[in-house]
mmCIF file of C-alpha atoms in Angstrom:
data_model
loop_
_atom_site.group_PDB
_atom_site.id
_atom_site.type_symbol
_atom_site.label_atom_id
_atom_site.label_comp_id
_atom_site.label_asym_id
_atom_site.label_seq_id
_atom_site.Cartn_x
_atom_site.Cartn_y
_atom_site.Cartn_z
ATOM 1 C CA MET K 1 -13.293 19.094 -32.803
ATOM 2 C CA ASN K 2 -14.734 19.562 -29.293
ATOM 3 C CA ASN K 3 -15.080 15.788 -28.959
ATOM 4 C CA TYR K 4 -11.416 15.152 -29.738
ATOM 5 C CA PRO K 5 -10.131 15.660 -26.148
ATOM 6 C CA ASN K 6 -12.943 13.471 -24.804
ATOM 7 C CA ALA K 7 -12.131 10.785 -27.359
ATOM 8 C CA LYS K 8 -8.463 10.878 -26.285
ATOM 9 C CA VAL K 9 -9.457 10.553 -22.631
ATOM 10 C CA ARG K 10 -11.744 7.609 -23.403
ATOM 11 C CA HIS K 11 -8.979 5.971 -25.450
ATOM 12 C CA ARG K 12 -6.426 6.410 -22.631
ATOM 13 C CA ARG K 13 -8.921 5.044 -20.104
ATOM 14 C CA LYS K 14 -9.613 2.009 -22.304
ATOM 15 C CA GLN K 15 -5.873 1.409 -22.725
ATOM 16 C CA ALA K 16 -5.419 1.601 -18.941
ATOM 17 C CA GLU K 17 -8.259 -0.888 -18.426
ATOM 18 C CA LEU K 18 -6.638 -3.298 -20.879
ATOM 19 C CA ARG K 19 -3.251 -2.959 -19.147
ATOM 20 C CA TYR K 20 -4.951 -3.545 -15.789
ATOM 21 C CA ALA K 21 -6.739 -6.697 -16.998
ATOM 22 C CA LYS K 22 -3.511 -8.099 -18.453
ATOM 23 C CA GLN K 23 -1.396 -7.259 -15.393
ATOM 24 C CA ARG K 24 -4.049 -8.577 -12.985
ATOM 25 C CA GLN K 25 -3.875 -11.932 -14.766
ATOM 26 C CA ARG K 26 -0.083 -11.910 -14.390
ATOM 27 C CA ASN K 27 -0.443 -10.921 -10.734
ATOM 28 C CA ILE K 28 -2.020 -14.299 -10.000
ATOM 29 C CA LEU K 29 1.473 -15.799 -10.376
ATOM 30 C CA ALA K 30 3.180 -13.208 -8.147
ATOM 31 C CA LYS K 31 5.294 -14.595 -5.322
ATOM 32 C CA PRO K 32 5.413 -13.041 -1.828
ATOM 33 C CA GLY K 33 8.208 -10.549 -1.269
ATOM 34 C CA ALA K 34 11.287 -11.164 0.867
ATOM 35 C CA HIS K 35 9.768 -9.601 3.992
ATOM 36 C CA GLU K 36 6.786 -10.499 6.166
ATOM 37 C CA PHE K 37 5.079 -7.093 6.126
ATOM 38 C CA ILE K 38 1.742 -6.501 4.428
ATOM 39 C CA LEU K 39 0.095 -3.301 3.236
ATOM 40 C CA ILE K 40 -3.640 -2.690 3.282
ATOM 41 C CA LEU K 41 -4.741 0.096 0.955
ATOM 42 C CA ASP K 42 -8.109 1.147 2.325
ATOM 43 C CA ASN K 43 -10.339 2.895 -0.200
ATOM 44 C CA LEU K 44 -7.516 4.797 -1.926
ATOM 45 C CA LYS K 45 -8.034 6.683 -5.156
ATOM 46 C CA ALA K 46 -7.003 4.058 -7.647
ATOM 47 C CA GLY K 47 -5.438 6.095 -10.415
ATOM 48 C CA PHE K 48 -2.555 7.931 -8.844
ATOM 49 C CA ASN K 49 -1.233 6.279 -5.695
ATOM 50 C CA VAL K 50 -1.967 2.577 -5.963
ATOM 51 C CA PRO K 51 0.491 1.740 -8.773
ATOM 52 C CA LYS K 52 3.216 3.791 -7.106
ATOM 53 C CA ILE K 53 2.701 1.871 -3.857
ATOM 54 C CA PHE K 54 3.089 -1.408 -5.770
ATOM 55 C CA ARG K 55 6.340 -0.093 -7.226
ATOM 56 C CA SER K 56 7.690 0.746 -3.766
ATOM 57 C CA GLY K 57 6.254 -2.468 -2.316
ATOM 58 C CA GLN K 58 8.222 -4.497 -4.828
ATOM 59 C CA ALA K 59 11.396 -2.511 -4.125
ATOM 60 C CA PHE K 60 11.067 -2.955 -0.345
ATOM 61 C CA GLY K 61 9.998 -6.631 -0.390
ATOM 62 C CA ALA K 62 6.318 -6.494 0.602
ATOM 63 C CA LYS K 63 4.818 -9.922 1.184
ATOM 64 C CA GLU K 64 1.526 -8.791 -0.364
ATOM 65 C CA ILE K 65 -0.725 -5.795 -0.798
ATOM 66 C CA HIS K 66 -4.426 -5.910 0.038
ATOM 67 C CA LEU K 67 -6.727 -3.539 -1.827
ATOM 68 C CA VAL K 68 -9.993 -2.621 -0.123
ATOM 69 C CA ASN K 69 -12.736 -1.179 -2.317
ATOM 70 C CA ILE K 70 -10.299 -0.113 -5.038
ATOM 71 C CA GLY K 71 -11.325 -0.417 -8.648
ATOM 72 C CA VAL K 72 -9.443 -0.530 -11.915
ATOM 73 C CA PHE K 73 -6.201 1.433 -12.052
ATOM 74 C CA ASP K 74 -3.546 1.968 -14.674
ATOM 75 C CA PRO K 75 -0.590 -0.234 -13.683
ATOM 76 C CA ALA K 76 1.831 1.680 -15.949
ATOM 77 C CA PRO K 77 3.229 3.915 -13.128
ATOM 78 C CA ALA K 78 4.126 0.714 -11.240
ATOM 79 C CA LYS K 79 6.814 0.055 -13.896
ATOM 80 C CA GLY K 80 5.974 -3.665 -13.945
ATOM 81 C CA ALA K 81 5.852 -4.150 -10.170
ATOM 82 C CA PHE K 82 2.129 -5.026 -10.149
ATOM 83 C CA LYS K 83 2.940 -8.423 -11.626
ATOM 84 C CA TYR K 84 5.515 -9.177 -8.887
ATOM 85 C CA VAL K 85 3.730 -8.230 -5.645
ATOM 86 C CA PRO K 86 0.735 -10.422 -4.784
ATOM 87 C CA ALA K 87 -2.470 -8.377 -4.738
ATOM 88 C CA LYS K 88 -5.509 -9.430 -2.715
ATOM 89 C CA PHE K 89 -8.816 -7.721 -3.458
ATOM 90 C CA HIS K 90 -11.577 -7.087 -0.904
ATOM 91 C CA GLU K 91 -14.969 -5.391 -1.006
ATOM 92 C CA SER K 92 -14.686 -4.059 2.558
ATOM 93 C CA PHE K 93 -12.151 -3.641 5.330
ATOM 94 C CA ALA K 94 -14.058 -6.158 7.465
ATOM 95 C CA ASP K 95 -13.578 -8.785 4.727
ATOM 96 C CA CYS K 96 -9.878 -7.976 4.499
ATOM 97 C CA TYR K 97 -9.399 -8.140 8.266
ATOM 98 C CA ALA K 98 -11.231 -11.477 8.444
ATOM 99 C CA THR K 99 -8.644 -13.008 6.088
ATOM 100 C CA LEU K 100 -5.664 -11.697 8.089
ATOM 101 C CA LYS K 101 -6.731 -11.583 11.748
ATOM 102 C CA ASP K 102 -5.510 -15.067 12.675
ATOM 103 C CA SER K 103 -2.165 -14.770 10.878
ATOM 104 C CA GLY K 104 -0.206 -13.330 13.803
ATOM 105 C CA TYR K 105 0.158 -9.818 12.402
ATOM 106 C CA THR K 106 0.362 -6.599 14.388
ATOM 107 C CA PHE K 107 -1.867 -4.041 12.674
ATOM 108 C CA PHE K 108 -0.801 -0.411 12.371
ATOM 109 C CA ILE K 109 -3.040 2.416 11.183
ATOM 110 C CA LEU K 110 -1.113 5.314 9.694
ATOM 111 C CA GLU K 111 -2.721 8.500 10.933
ATOM 112 C CA PRO K 112 -1.309 11.591 12.598
ATOM 113 C CA ALA K 113 -3.756 11.910 15.532
ATOM 114 C CA ASN K 114 -2.998 10.157 18.838
ATOM 115 C CA SER K 115 -0.233 8.085 17.294
ATOM 116 C CA THR K 116 3.257 6.891 18.123
ATOM 117 C CA ALA K 117 6.022 8.205 15.888
ATOM 118 C CA LEU K 118 7.293 5.541 13.490
ATOM 119 C CA HIS K 119 10.934 6.080 14.433
ATOM 120 C CA GLU K 120 10.184 5.514 18.141
ATOM 121 C CA ILE K 121 9.223 1.845 17.886
ATOM 122 C CA GLU K 122 10.703 -1.430 16.732
ATOM 123 C CA LEU K 123 8.320 -2.826 14.143
ATOM 124 C CA PRO K 124 7.431 -6.495 14.593
ATOM 125 C CA LYS K 125 8.517 -8.883 11.855
ATOM 126 C CA LYS K 126 4.847 -9.567 11.035
ATOM 127 C CA SER K 127 3.608 -5.991 10.583
ATOM 128 C CA CYS K 128 0.520 -4.986 8.643
ATOM 129 C CA PHE K 129 0.268 -1.305 7.676
ATOM 130 C CA ILE K 130 -3.131 0.228 6.925
ATOM 131 C CA LEU K 131 -3.161 3.305 4.699
ATOM 132 C CA GLY K 132 -6.372 5.245 4.179
ATOM 133 C CA ASN K 133 -7.708 7.672 1.631
ATOM 134 C CA GLU K 134 -5.868 11.023 1.700
ATOM 135 C CA GLU K 135 -9.094 13.024 1.998
ATOM 136 C CA LEU K 136 -11.385 10.651 3.887
ATOM 137 C CA GLY K 137 -8.959 8.612 5.982
ATOM 138 C CA ILE K 138 -9.700 4.994 6.822
ATOM 139 C CA SER K 139 -13.098 3.501 6.052
ATOM 140 C CA PHE K 140 -13.724 2.079 9.519
ATOM 141 C CA LYS K 141 -13.869 3.322 13.092
ATOM 142 C CA PRO K 142 -10.511 2.571 14.760
ATOM 143 C CA GLU K 143 -12.223 1.839 18.080
ATOM 144 C CA THR K 144 -13.843 -1.169 16.377
ATOM 145 C CA TYR K 145 -10.381 -2.754 16.414
ATOM 146 C CA PRO K 146 -8.886 -1.877 19.823
ATOM 147 C CA ASP K 147 -5.775 -4.010 19.234
ATOM 148 C CA PHE K 148 -4.704 -1.871 16.268
ATOM 149 C CA LYS K 149 -1.793 0.461 16.938
ATOM 150 C CA ARG K 150 -1.537 3.950 15.498
ATOM 151 C CA LEU K 151 1.570 5.262 13.794
ATOM 152 C CA LYS K 152 2.553 8.639 12.470
ATOM 153 C CA ILE K 153 5.497 9.827 10.465
ATOM 154 C CA ALA K 154 7.256 12.647 12.290
ATOM 155 C CA GLN K 155 7.316 15.830 10.239
ATOM 156 C CA SER K 156 8.765 19.253 10.831
ATOM 157 C CA GLY K 157 6.988 21.232 8.114
ATOM 158 C CA ALA K 158 4.090 23.618 8.645
ATOM 159 C CA VAL K 159 1.695 21.258 6.851
ATOM 160 C CA ASP K 160 1.309 17.905 8.625
ATOM 161 C CA SER K 161 0.487 15.926 5.508
ATOM 162 C CA LEU K 162 2.198 13.469 3.185
ATOM 163 C CA ASN K 163 1.057 11.869 -0.041
ATOM 164 C CA VAL K 164 -0.092 8.325 0.779
ATOM 165 C CA SER K 165 2.369 6.704 -1.635
ATOM 166 C CA ILE K 166 5.220 8.631 0.001
ATOM 167 C CA ALA K 167 3.986 7.647 3.480
ATOM 168 C CA ALA K 168 3.829 3.998 2.391
ATOM 169 C CA SER K 169 7.407 4.184 1.108
ATOM 170 C CA ILE K 170 8.660 5.711 4.363
ATOM 171 C CA VAL K 171 6.971 2.998 6.426
ATOM 172 C CA MET K 172 8.377 0.240 4.213
ATOM 173 C CA TYR K 173 11.842 1.778 4.416
ATOM 174 C CA GLN K 174 11.646 1.907 8.223
ATOM 175 C CA TYR K 175 10.520 -1.717 8.294
ATOM 176 C CA ASN K 176 13.599 -2.595 6.215
ATOM 177 C CA VAL K 177 15.801 -0.675 8.660
ATOM 178 C CA ASN K 178 14.313 -2.732 11.522
ATOM 179 C CA HIS K 179 14.551 -6.026 9.594
ATOM 180 C CA PRO K 180 17.437 -5.885 7.106
ATOM 181 C CA LEU K 181 17.913 -8.837 4.804
ATOM 182 C CA ALA K 182 21.342 -10.448 4.534
ATOM 183 C CA SER K 183 21.514 -9.557 0.835
ATOM 184 C CA SER K 184 20.759 -5.905 1.664
ATOM 185 C CA LEU K 185 23.618 -5.808 4.143
ATOM 186 C CA SER K 186 26.146 -7.268 1.715
ATOM 187 C CA LYS K 187 25.281 -4.715 -0.994
ATOM 188 C CA SER K 188 26.231 -1.809 1.260
ATOM 189 C CA GLU K 189 29.449 -3.348 2.524
#
């Protein structure tokens, strides 16, 4: 009877791996979203935040999402969005950057220290947002990329911390405010 909980955990993990394999195959056919922005998920914990970011990315029209050093995750919390937002997989941030550096994007690192508040700038149409691990931050030294800009999300609470999937959603929302689509405008009118 002591093995029963472990057997359930192994079964759930196996089911998640099967869902991931199936959805990753479907992701190959995913088309870029309506907007030009890209997300880079740098070394995030796969299980909890990654599928939720795909869900928000699909809702806000992300062109694509790059995953750096992120393994298998259960796509179920994405509610099907993983098959609609193109995913690009990289072993390291340097590999990811090499694929994007000549594409005309402005790179933004989301971190609270020495950063400009998100609401204080106009985001360029070709924006690339880098989100790091909640505990460890980004996997590279920011000074290695001096052209990267730093952004923070203004907060008024005592704890200056947001869940990374929430932070990603706020950034994508602000991008949509800066670059509304014609169809978005007609829905609210």
